[in-house]
Amino acid sequence: MNIVSAAIYPGSFDPPTNGHLDIITRALYLFPEIVIAVTDNINKKHAFSLHERIDLLQKITKKLKGVKVTSFSGLLVDYAERINSFVLVRGLRALSDFEYEFQVALVNRKLNKKIETIFLITDQRYTFLSSSIVKEIAMHRGDIKKFVPQCVVKKLKEKYYISKIIK
Ligand code: PNS
């Protein structure tokens, strides 16, 4: 029997939400270690820098045992090969997520046949939640407290509330 010691939870985390935290917590029931792999894709415009996203993830997971926050650029399968970890964890909120995730999982497996993707279903409370929705609410100065951890609320306010006042 093969015991998987670590699984990779990849994503943009721009910014991390309670939904991400829910998936990390669930993944820790299954694997002793979760390597959160933050994408450093220069072609994608992120609201938060790589450093900010890593910092927020470290803060929100500091009480969880077995979490490591890292980053990668290039193909995820190459990163998986580099760290010798071949299980990917992805969260599913609704059926609408499935089609894209299914495609990506198959592509990743095609690129490296050792890769296995595990889908975890998010808590019902977070089925509507995404980083984009949270940013949209923050831009309009809506209440984001229910959607993201406190340190992320602070960061979103700094980014969107204050910059709006200056403009
Ligand atoms: O949080 P996201 O934006 O849904 O995460 C997507 C992510 C980062 C997991 C995905 O875009 C990714 O793996 N990017 C790295 C590039 C890659 O390996 N692409 C091949 C799959 S199409």
Short mmCIF file of C-alpha atoms and ligand atoms in Angstrom, two decimals:
data_model
loop_
_atom_site.label_atom_id
_atom_site.label_comp_id
_atom_site.label_asym_id
_atom_site.label_seq_id
_atom_site.Cartn_x
_atom_site.Cartn_y
_atom_site.Cartn_z
CA MET A 1 0.00 0.00 0.00
CA ASN A 2 1.29 3.46 -0.90
CA ILE A 3 0.84 6.12 1.72
CA VAL A 4 0.79 9.63 0.30
CA SER A 5 2.63 11.88 2.71
CA ALA A 6 1.86 15.19 1.04
CA ALA A 7 -0.66 16.57 -1.40
CA ILE A 8 -0.41 19.81 -3.34
CA TYR A 9 -3.19 22.37 -3.17
CA PRO A 10 -2.48 24.73 -6.09
CA GLY A 11 -4.18 28.00 -6.88
CA SER A 12 -4.01 31.74 -7.41
CA PHE A 13 -5.36 32.59 -3.94
CA ASP A 14 -5.93 36.19 -5.01
CA PRO A 15 -6.85 36.59 -2.16
CA PRO A 16 -7.39 33.44 -0.08
CA THR A 17 -10.99 33.06 1.14
CA ASN A 18 -12.85 31.06 3.78
CA GLY A 19 -13.63 28.64 0.96
CA HIS A 20 -9.92 27.96 0.41
CA LEU A 21 -9.45 27.53 4.15
CA ASP A 22 -12.31 25.02 4.20
CA ILE A 23 -10.62 22.94 1.48
CA ILE A 24 -7.24 23.09 3.26
CA THR A 25 -8.86 21.89 6.50
CA ARG A 26 -10.64 19.05 4.69
CA ALA A 27 -7.48 18.04 2.86
CA LEU A 28 -5.64 17.78 6.19
CA TYR A 29 -8.07 15.03 7.24
CA LEU A 30 -6.77 13.01 4.31
CA PHE A 31 -3.09 13.87 4.07
CA PRO A 32 -0.49 14.53 6.79
CA GLU A 33 0.92 17.45 4.83
CA ILE A 34 -0.61 19.93 2.42
CA VAL A 35 1.70 21.95 0.24
CA ILE A 36 -0.15 25.07 -0.79
CA ALA A 37 1.34 26.05 -4.14
CA VAL A 38 0.67 29.64 -5.10
CA THR A 39 0.96 30.33 -8.79
CA ASP A 40 3.43 32.97 -9.87
CA ASN A 41 2.07 33.40 -13.37
CA ILE A 42 3.44 36.60 -14.88
CA ASN A 43 0.85 36.47 -17.68
CA LYS A 44 -2.02 36.67 -15.21
CA LYS A 45 -2.84 39.97 -13.57
CA HIS A 46 -3.25 39.48 -9.84
CA ALA A 47 -4.64 42.04 -7.42
CA PHE A 48 -2.19 40.87 -4.76
CA SER A 49 1.50 40.24 -5.28
CA LEU A 50 2.92 36.76 -4.86
CA HIS A 51 4.52 37.88 -1.60
CA GLU A 52 1.20 39.22 -0.28
CA ARG A 53 -0.68 36.04 -1.21
CA ILE A 54 1.95 33.84 0.43
CA ASP A 55 1.96 36.03 3.52
CA LEU A 56 -1.85 35.88 3.85
CA LEU A 57 -1.88 32.10 3.40
CA GLN A 58 0.82 31.71 6.05
CA LYS A 59 -1.17 33.85 8.44
CA ILE A 60 -4.48 32.09 7.95
CA THR A 61 -2.97 28.61 8.24
CA LYS A 62 -0.56 29.25 11.10
CA LYS A 63 -2.71 27.29 13.55
CA LEU A 64 -3.01 24.29 11.23
CA LYS A 65 -0.45 21.51 11.58
CA GLY A 66 1.05 20.14 8.38
CA VAL A 67 0.64 23.11 6.06
CA LYS A 68 3.49 24.45 3.95
CA VAL A 69 3.05 27.50 1.74
CA THR A 70 5.15 27.59 -1.41
CA SER A 71 5.00 29.08 -4.89
CA PHE A 72 5.64 27.87 -8.39
CA SER A 73 5.87 29.20 -11.91
CA GLY A 74 5.50 27.25 -15.11
CA LEU A 75 3.62 23.99 -15.28
CA LEU A 76 2.14 22.57 -12.13
CA VAL A 77 3.10 19.03 -13.15
CA ASP A 78 6.77 20.10 -13.35
CA TYR A 79 6.54 21.56 -9.88
CA ALA A 80 4.94 18.31 -8.64
CA GLU A 81 7.82 16.35 -10.16
CA ARG A 82 10.38 18.67 -8.54
CA ILE A 83 8.96 18.18 -5.07
CA ASN A 84 8.13 14.51 -5.71
CA SER A 85 4.47 14.91 -4.79
CA PHE A 86 1.85 13.71 -7.23
CA VAL A 87 -1.55 14.24 -5.65
CA LEU A 88 -3.29 17.51 -6.46
CA VAL A 89 -6.22 18.76 -4.41
CA ARG A 90 -8.84 20.99 -5.98
CA GLY A 91 -12.06 22.28 -4.47
CA LEU A 92 -15.42 21.95 -6.19
CA ARG A 93 -18.15 24.41 -5.33
CA ALA A 94 -20.77 23.55 -7.88
CA LEU A 95 -21.33 21.54 -11.01
CA SER A 96 -20.21 24.55 -13.03
CA ASP A 97 -16.67 24.12 -11.64
CA PHE A 98 -16.55 20.54 -12.73
CA GLU A 99 -16.19 20.86 -16.49
CA TYR A 100 -13.09 23.05 -16.31
CA GLU A 101 -11.54 21.13 -13.43
CA PHE A 102 -12.15 17.83 -15.21
CA GLN A 103 -10.38 19.14 -18.31
CA VAL A 104 -7.40 20.45 -16.35
CA ALA A 105 -7.11 17.20 -14.36
CA LEU A 106 -7.01 15.19 -17.58
CA VAL A 107 -4.44 17.54 -19.14
CA ASN A 108 -2.25 17.29 -16.06
CA ARG A 109 -2.48 13.51 -16.14
CA LYS A 110 -1.63 13.53 -19.83
CA LEU A 111 1.42 15.69 -19.11
CA ASN A 112 2.55 13.42 -16.29
CA LYS A 113 0.88 10.07 -15.76
CA LYS A 114 1.86 9.96 -12.09
CA ILE A 115 -0.45 12.90 -11.34
CA GLU A 116 -3.75 12.18 -9.58
CA THR A 117 -6.27 14.95 -8.86
CA ILE A 118 -8.57 14.67 -5.85
CA PHE A 119 -11.67 16.86 -5.75
CA LEU A 120 -13.02 17.97 -2.42
CA ILE A 121 -16.49 19.42 -2.18
CA THR A 122 -16.60 22.69 -0.34
CA ASP A 123 -18.92 23.38 2.57
CA GLN A 124 -22.35 24.51 1.39
CA ARG A 125 -21.74 27.90 3.02
CA TYR A 126 -19.07 28.64 0.42
CA THR A 127 -20.60 27.39 -2.81
CA PHE A 128 -21.06 30.94 -4.11
CA LEU A 129 -17.74 32.24 -2.86
CA SER A 130 -14.74 33.12 -5.02
CA SER A 131 -11.77 35.47 -4.78
CA SER A 132 -13.22 37.53 -7.65
CA ILE A 133 -16.58 37.95 -5.90
CA VAL A 134 -14.83 39.04 -2.72
CA LYS A 135 -12.74 41.63 -4.61
CA GLU A 136 -15.86 42.92 -6.34
CA ILE A 137 -17.64 43.37 -3.00
CA ALA A 138 -14.56 45.05 -1.50
CA MET A 139 -14.31 47.44 -4.47
CA HIS A 140 -17.82 48.62 -3.66
CA ARG A 141 -17.00 48.79 0.04
CA GLY A 142 -19.36 45.98 0.89
CA ASP A 143 -19.10 43.83 4.00
CA ILE A 144 -16.50 41.13 3.36
CA LYS A 145 -16.14 39.89 6.95
CA LYS A 146 -18.23 36.79 6.33
CA PHE A 147 -16.18 35.69 3.35
CA VAL A 148 -12.51 35.97 4.24
CA PRO A 149 -10.33 35.68 7.37
CA GLN A 150 -9.67 38.86 9.35
CA CYS A 151 -6.15 39.50 8.00
CA VAL A 152 -7.53 39.28 4.45
CA VAL A 153 -10.31 41.74 5.33
CA LYS A 154 -7.61 44.15 6.48
CA LYS A 155 -5.56 43.69 3.31
CA LEU A 156 -8.60 44.12 1.03
CA LYS A 157 -9.56 47.30 2.87
CA GLU A 158 -6.04 48.67 2.51
CA LYS A 159 -6.08 47.91 -1.20
CA TYR A 160 -9.56 48.98 -2.18
CA TYR A 161 -10.96 51.31 0.47
CA ILE A 162 -7.87 53.48 0.93
CA SER A 163 -6.90 53.69 -2.75
CA LYS A 164 -10.45 54.85 -3.46
CA ILE A 165 -10.14 57.70 -0.97
CA ILE A 166 -6.81 58.82 -2.49
CA LYS A 167 -8.30 58.80 -6.00
O1 PNS B 1 -7.01 29.33 -8.20
P1 PNS B 1 -7.02 29.03 -9.66
O2 PNS B 1 -6.75 30.28 -10.46
O3 PNS B 1 -8.24 28.30 -10.10
O4 PNS B 1 -5.77 28.05 -9.91
C1 PNS B 1 -5.46 27.58 -11.20
C2 PNS B 1 -4.09 26.89 -11.22
C3 PNS B 1 -3.02 27.81 -10.68
C4 PNS B 1 -4.13 25.64 -10.37
C5 PNS B 1 -3.80 26.50 -12.69
O5 PNS B 1 -3.97 27.61 -13.50
C6 PNS B 1 -2.39 25.98 -12.89
O6 PNS B 1 -2.10 24.86 -12.55
N1 PNS B 1 -1.51 26.83 -13.47
C7 PNS B 1 -0.14 26.47 -13.75
C8 PNS B 1 0.06 26.26 -15.24
C9 PNS B 1 -0.30 24.84 -15.64
O7 PNS B 1 0.23 23.87 -15.14
N2 PNS B 1 -1.25 24.69 -16.56
C10 PNS B 1 -1.64 23.39 -17.06
C11 PNS B 1 -3.05 23.07 -16.80
S1 PNS B 1 -4.03 23.79 -18.05
#
